Amino acid sequence: IHRSRSWLSVPQRRESNCAGHVTTRAQHVPCSGGCDVHHRRAASREAVLQPTPTGEVGDRGDSVSSDCTFVSMAETENQLATAFTAKLAGLNTTSQSIETLSHWCVFHRKRAKALTPTWQQQLRAAPGKRKLNFLYLANDVMQNSRKKGMEWIDAFWPIMGWSLKHTLRNTGDDKVARSCAKLVEVWQERKLFGSRSLDGWLDSSGADD
């Protein structure tokens, strides 16, 4: 007589990994002691919680015990500031140089407030013929990041007036003066800084170096 196998009872295979530790295909019954199986699974869980080199936790988003070492926010910002300083040292007048560094800045826009002091310091230290490059970079960064967020615009706003005055005062070049005036004109036309006034930004007499 042919019968369907569906009525057959197929017993689950039981495996004993250690004393008191029994597993089946359907369930896991943990042992009361610390066997190899427990150690391997515990190690696997701990591996998920280990921080990545960038200070992030595992993919599951589990909380991490306090003894894990993370790269602190301050350390990360210091590393970015050091990298930014090196990149600014190589900044030149070419579009490729400005656009390449601009892309880097847009990528790190969440750190804009921490990076603008480095930009200001390097602008102050740069020779007169290189100062305009910093303004071109700031312009490109603000223009290209505004669709993603206002981080760079808000970070540059408090120091941009000073930056223009400082550049004008330390160059005395008519070409530089025209370039600075053009930048301010574009920012006003496009309302880069919203409704905030840019009056007096081209008056180099009040620059505080």
CSV table of C-alpha atoms in Angstrom, one decimal:
chain,number,residue,atom,x,y,z
A,1,ILE,CA,0.0,0.0,0.0
A,2,HIS,CA,1.4,3.3,-1.0
A,3,ARG,CA,1.2,6.0,1.6
A,4,SER,CA,2.2,9.6,1.7
A,5,ARG,CA,5.3,10.3,3.7
A,6,SER,CA,3.6,13.4,5.2
A,7,TRP,CA,2.1,11.3,8.0
A,8,LEU,CA,5.5,10.0,9.1
A,9,SER,CA,6.9,11.4,12.2
A,10,VAL,CA,10.5,12.4,11.6
A,11,PRO,CA,12.3,12.8,15.0
A,12,GLN,CA,14.6,15.7,15.4
A,13,ARG,CA,18.3,14.9,15.7
A,14,ARG,CA,19.7,15.7,19.1
A,15,GLU,CA,23.4,16.6,19.6
A,16,SER,CA,25.2,16.8,22.8
A,17,ASN,CA,28.1,19.3,22.7
A,18,CYS,CA,28.9,19.1,26.3
A,19,ALA,CA,27.4,18.0,29.6
A,20,GLY,CA,24.1,19.7,30.0
A,21,HIS,CA,24.3,21.4,26.6
A,22,VAL,CA,21.8,20.0,24.2
A,23,THR,CA,20.8,21.4,20.8
A,24,THR,CA,18.1,20.3,18.3
A,25,ARG,CA,17.2,21.7,14.9
A,26,ALA,CA,14.3,23.6,16.5
A,27,GLN,CA,15.8,24.9,19.7
A,28,HIS,CA,18.9,25.7,21.7
A,29,VAL,CA,19.1,24.7,25.3
A,30,PRO,CA,22.1,26.4,26.9
A,31,CYS,CA,24.2,24.6,29.4
A,32,SER,CA,24.7,26.0,32.9
A,33,GLY,CA,28.5,26.0,32.5
A,34,GLY,CA,31.0,27.7,30.2
A,35,CYS,CA,31.5,25.3,27.3
A,36,ASP,CA,33.3,25.9,24.0
A,37,VAL,CA,30.0,26.5,22.2
A,38,HIS,CA,29.0,29.2,24.6
A,39,HIS,CA,32.5,30.8,24.4
A,40,ARG,CA,32.3,30.8,20.6
A,41,ARG,CA,28.9,32.4,20.5
A,42,ALA,CA,29.8,34.9,23.2
A,43,ALA,CA,32.9,35.8,21.2
A,44,SER,CA,30.7,36.2,18.1
A,45,ARG,CA,28.3,38.6,19.9
A,46,GLU,CA,31.3,40.6,21.3
A,47,ALA,CA,32.7,40.9,17.8
A,48,VAL,CA,29.6,42.6,16.6
A,49,LEU,CA,30.0,45.2,19.3
A,50,GLN,CA,33.6,46.0,18.6
A,51,PRO,CA,34.1,49.6,17.4
A,52,THR,CA,35.3,50.1,13.9
A,53,PRO,CA,38.4,52.2,13.2
A,54,THR,CA,36.1,55.3,12.8
A,55,GLY,CA,34.6,54.8,16.2
A,56,GLU,CA,31.3,53.2,15.1
A,57,VAL,CA,29.6,50.2,16.6
A,58,GLY,CA,28.5,47.1,14.8
A,59,ASP,CA,25.9,46.8,12.2
A,60,ARG,CA,23.2,45.8,14.7
A,61,GLY,CA,23.5,49.1,16.5
A,62,ASP,CA,24.0,47.3,19.9
A,63,SER,CA,25.2,49.3,22.8
A,64,VAL,CA,28.8,48.9,23.7
A,65,SER,CA,30.3,48.4,27.1
A,66,SER,CA,32.2,51.3,28.7
A,67,ASP,CA,35.6,49.6,28.4
A,68,CYS,CA,35.6,49.8,24.6
A,69,THR,CA,37.9,52.4,23.3
A,70,PHE,CA,36.5,54.9,20.8
A,71,VAL,CA,38.1,57.7,18.9
A,72,SER,CA,36.6,60.7,20.6
A,73,MET,CA,35.0,63.6,18.7
A,74,ALA,CA,37.8,65.9,19.8
A,75,GLU,CA,40.4,63.6,18.4
A,76,THR,CA,38.4,63.2,15.1
A,77,GLU,CA,38.2,67.0,14.7
A,78,ASN,CA,41.9,67.4,15.4
A,79,GLN,CA,42.7,64.8,12.8
A,80,LEU,CA,40.5,66.6,10.3
A,81,ALA,CA,41.9,69.9,11.1
A,82,THR,CA,45.5,68.6,10.6
A,83,ALA,CA,44.4,67.1,7.2
A,84,PHE,CA,42.7,70.3,6.3
A,85,THR,CA,45.8,72.3,7.1
A,86,ALA,CA,47.9,70.1,4.8
A,87,LYS,CA,45.3,70.4,2.0
A,88,LEU,CA,45.1,74.2,2.3
A,89,ALA,CA,48.9,74.4,2.1
A,90,GLY,CA,48.7,72.9,-1.4
A,91,LEU,CA,45.7,75.0,-2.6
A,92,ASN,CA,46.4,77.0,-5.7
A,93,THR,CA,44.5,79.1,-8.3
A,94,THR,CA,43.6,76.3,-10.6
A,95,SER,CA,39.9,75.2,-10.8
A,96,GLN,CA,41.0,71.6,-10.2
A,97,SER,CA,42.7,72.4,-7.0
A,98,ILE,CA,39.8,74.5,-5.7
A,99,GLU,CA,37.1,72.0,-6.7
A,100,THR,CA,39.0,69.0,-5.3
A,101,LEU,CA,39.4,70.6,-1.9
A,102,SER,CA,35.8,71.9,-2.1
A,103,HIS,CA,34.5,68.4,-2.6
A,104,TRP,CA,36.4,67.3,0.5
A,105,CYS,CA,34.9,70.1,2.5
A,106,VAL,CA,31.4,69.4,1.4
A,107,PHE,CA,31.9,65.7,2.3
A,108,HIS,CA,32.9,66.9,5.9
A,109,ARG,CA,30.2,69.6,6.1
A,110,LYS,CA,29.0,68.3,9.5
A,111,ARG,CA,32.4,69.4,10.8
A,112,ALA,CA,32.2,72.8,9.2
A,113,LYS,CA,32.1,74.7,12.5
A,114,ALA,CA,35.2,73.0,13.7
A,115,LEU,CA,37.1,73.4,10.5
A,116,THR,CA,36.5,77.1,9.8
A,117,PRO,CA,39.0,78.2,12.5
A,118,THR,CA,41.7,76.3,10.6
A,119,TRP,CA,40.7,78.0,7.3
A,120,GLN,CA,40.9,81.4,9.0
A,121,GLN,CA,44.3,80.7,10.6
A,122,GLN,CA,45.7,79.5,7.3
A,123,LEU,CA,44.3,82.5,5.5
A,124,ARG,CA,45.9,84.8,8.0
A,125,ALA,CA,49.3,83.1,7.6
A,126,ALA,CA,49.1,82.9,3.8
A,127,PRO,CA,51.2,85.3,1.7
A,128,GLY,CA,49.2,88.1,0.0
A,129,LYS,CA,49.2,86.4,-3.5
A,130,ARG,CA,47.5,83.3,-2.1
A,131,LYS,CA,44.8,84.8,0.1
A,132,LEU,CA,42.3,85.1,-2.8
A,133,ASN,CA,42.5,81.3,-3.3
A,134,PHE,CA,41.0,80.9,0.2
A,135,LEU,CA,38.1,83.1,-0.7
A,136,TYR,CA,37.5,81.2,-4.0
A,137,LEU,CA,37.5,78.0,-2.0
A,138,ALA,CA,35.0,79.3,0.6
A,139,ASN,CA,32.8,80.5,-2.3
A,140,ASP,CA,32.8,77.1,-4.0
A,141,VAL,CA,32.2,75.2,-0.7
A,142,MET,CA,29.2,77.4,0.2
A,143,GLN,CA,27.7,77.3,-3.2
A,144,ASN,CA,28.0,73.5,-3.6
A,145,SER,CA,27.0,72.6,-0.1
A,146,ARG,CA,23.9,74.8,0.3
A,147,LYS,CA,21.6,72.1,-1.2
A,148,LYS,CA,22.8,69.6,1.3
A,149,GLY,CA,22.8,71.8,4.3
A,150,MET,CA,23.7,75.2,5.7
A,151,GLU,CA,26.6,74.0,7.8
A,152,TRP,CA,29.4,75.8,5.9
A,153,ILE,CA,27.4,79.0,5.2
A,154,ASP,CA,26.5,79.3,8.9
A,155,ALA,CA,30.2,78.6,9.9
A,156,PHE,CA,31.6,81.1,7.4
A,157,TRP,CA,29.1,83.9,8.1
A,158,PRO,CA,30.8,85.2,11.3
A,159,ILE,CA,34.3,85.4,9.7
A,160,MET,CA,33.6,86.2,6.0
A,161,GLY,CA,33.5,89.9,6.5
A,162,TRP,CA,36.8,89.9,8.3
A,163,SER,CA,38.3,87.6,5.6
A,164,LEU,CA,37.5,90.0,2.8
A,165,LYS,CA,38.8,93.0,4.7
A,166,HIS,CA,41.9,91.1,5.7
A,167,THR,CA,42.6,90.0,2.1
A,168,LEU,CA,42.0,93.5,0.7
A,169,ARG,CA,44.2,95.1,3.3
A,170,ASN,CA,47.1,92.7,2.8
A,171,THR,CA,47.2,92.7,-1.0
A,172,GLY,CA,46.6,96.2,-2.2
A,173,ASP,CA,46.0,94.8,-5.7
A,174,ASP,CA,43.2,96.2,-7.9
A,175,LYS,CA,42.6,92.8,-9.5
A,176,VAL,CA,42.1,91.2,-6.0
A,177,ALA,CA,39.8,94.1,-5.1
A,178,ARG,CA,37.6,93.5,-8.2
A,179,SER,CA,37.5,89.8,-7.5
A,180,CYS,CA,36.4,90.4,-3.9
A,181,ALA,CA,33.7,92.8,-5.1
A,182,LYS,CA,32.5,90.2,-7.6
A,183,LEU,CA,32.2,87.6,-4.9
A,184,VAL,CA,30.1,89.9,-2.7
A,185,GLU,CA,27.9,90.8,-5.6
A,186,VAL,CA,27.3,87.1,-6.4
A,187,TRP,CA,26.5,86.3,-2.8
A,188,GLN,CA,24.0,89.2,-2.6
A,189,GLU,CA,22.3,88.3,-5.8
A,190,ARG,CA,22.0,84.6,-4.9
A,191,LYS,CA,21.1,85.5,-1.2
A,192,LEU,CA,23.7,83.0,-0.1
A,193,PHE,CA,23.5,84.4,3.4
A,194,GLY,CA,19.8,84.8,3.3
A,195,SER,CA,18.5,88.3,4.2
A,196,ARG,CA,21.7,89.2,6.2
A,197,SER,CA,23.4,92.4,5.1
A,198,LEU,CA,26.9,92.3,3.6
A,199,ASP,CA,27.4,96.1,3.9
A,200,GLY,CA,30.9,97.1,4.9
A,201,TRP,CA,32.5,93.8,3.9
A,202,LEU,CA,34.6,95.6,1.2
A,203,ASP,CA,35.8,98.3,3.6
A,204,SER,CA,39.4,97.3,4.4
A,205,SER,CA,40.0,100.2,6.8
A,206,GLY,CA,38.2,98.4,9.6
A,207,ALA,CA,40.0,95.0,9.2
A,208,ASP,CA,41.4,93.6,12.5
A,209,ASP,CA,44.5,91.4,11.6
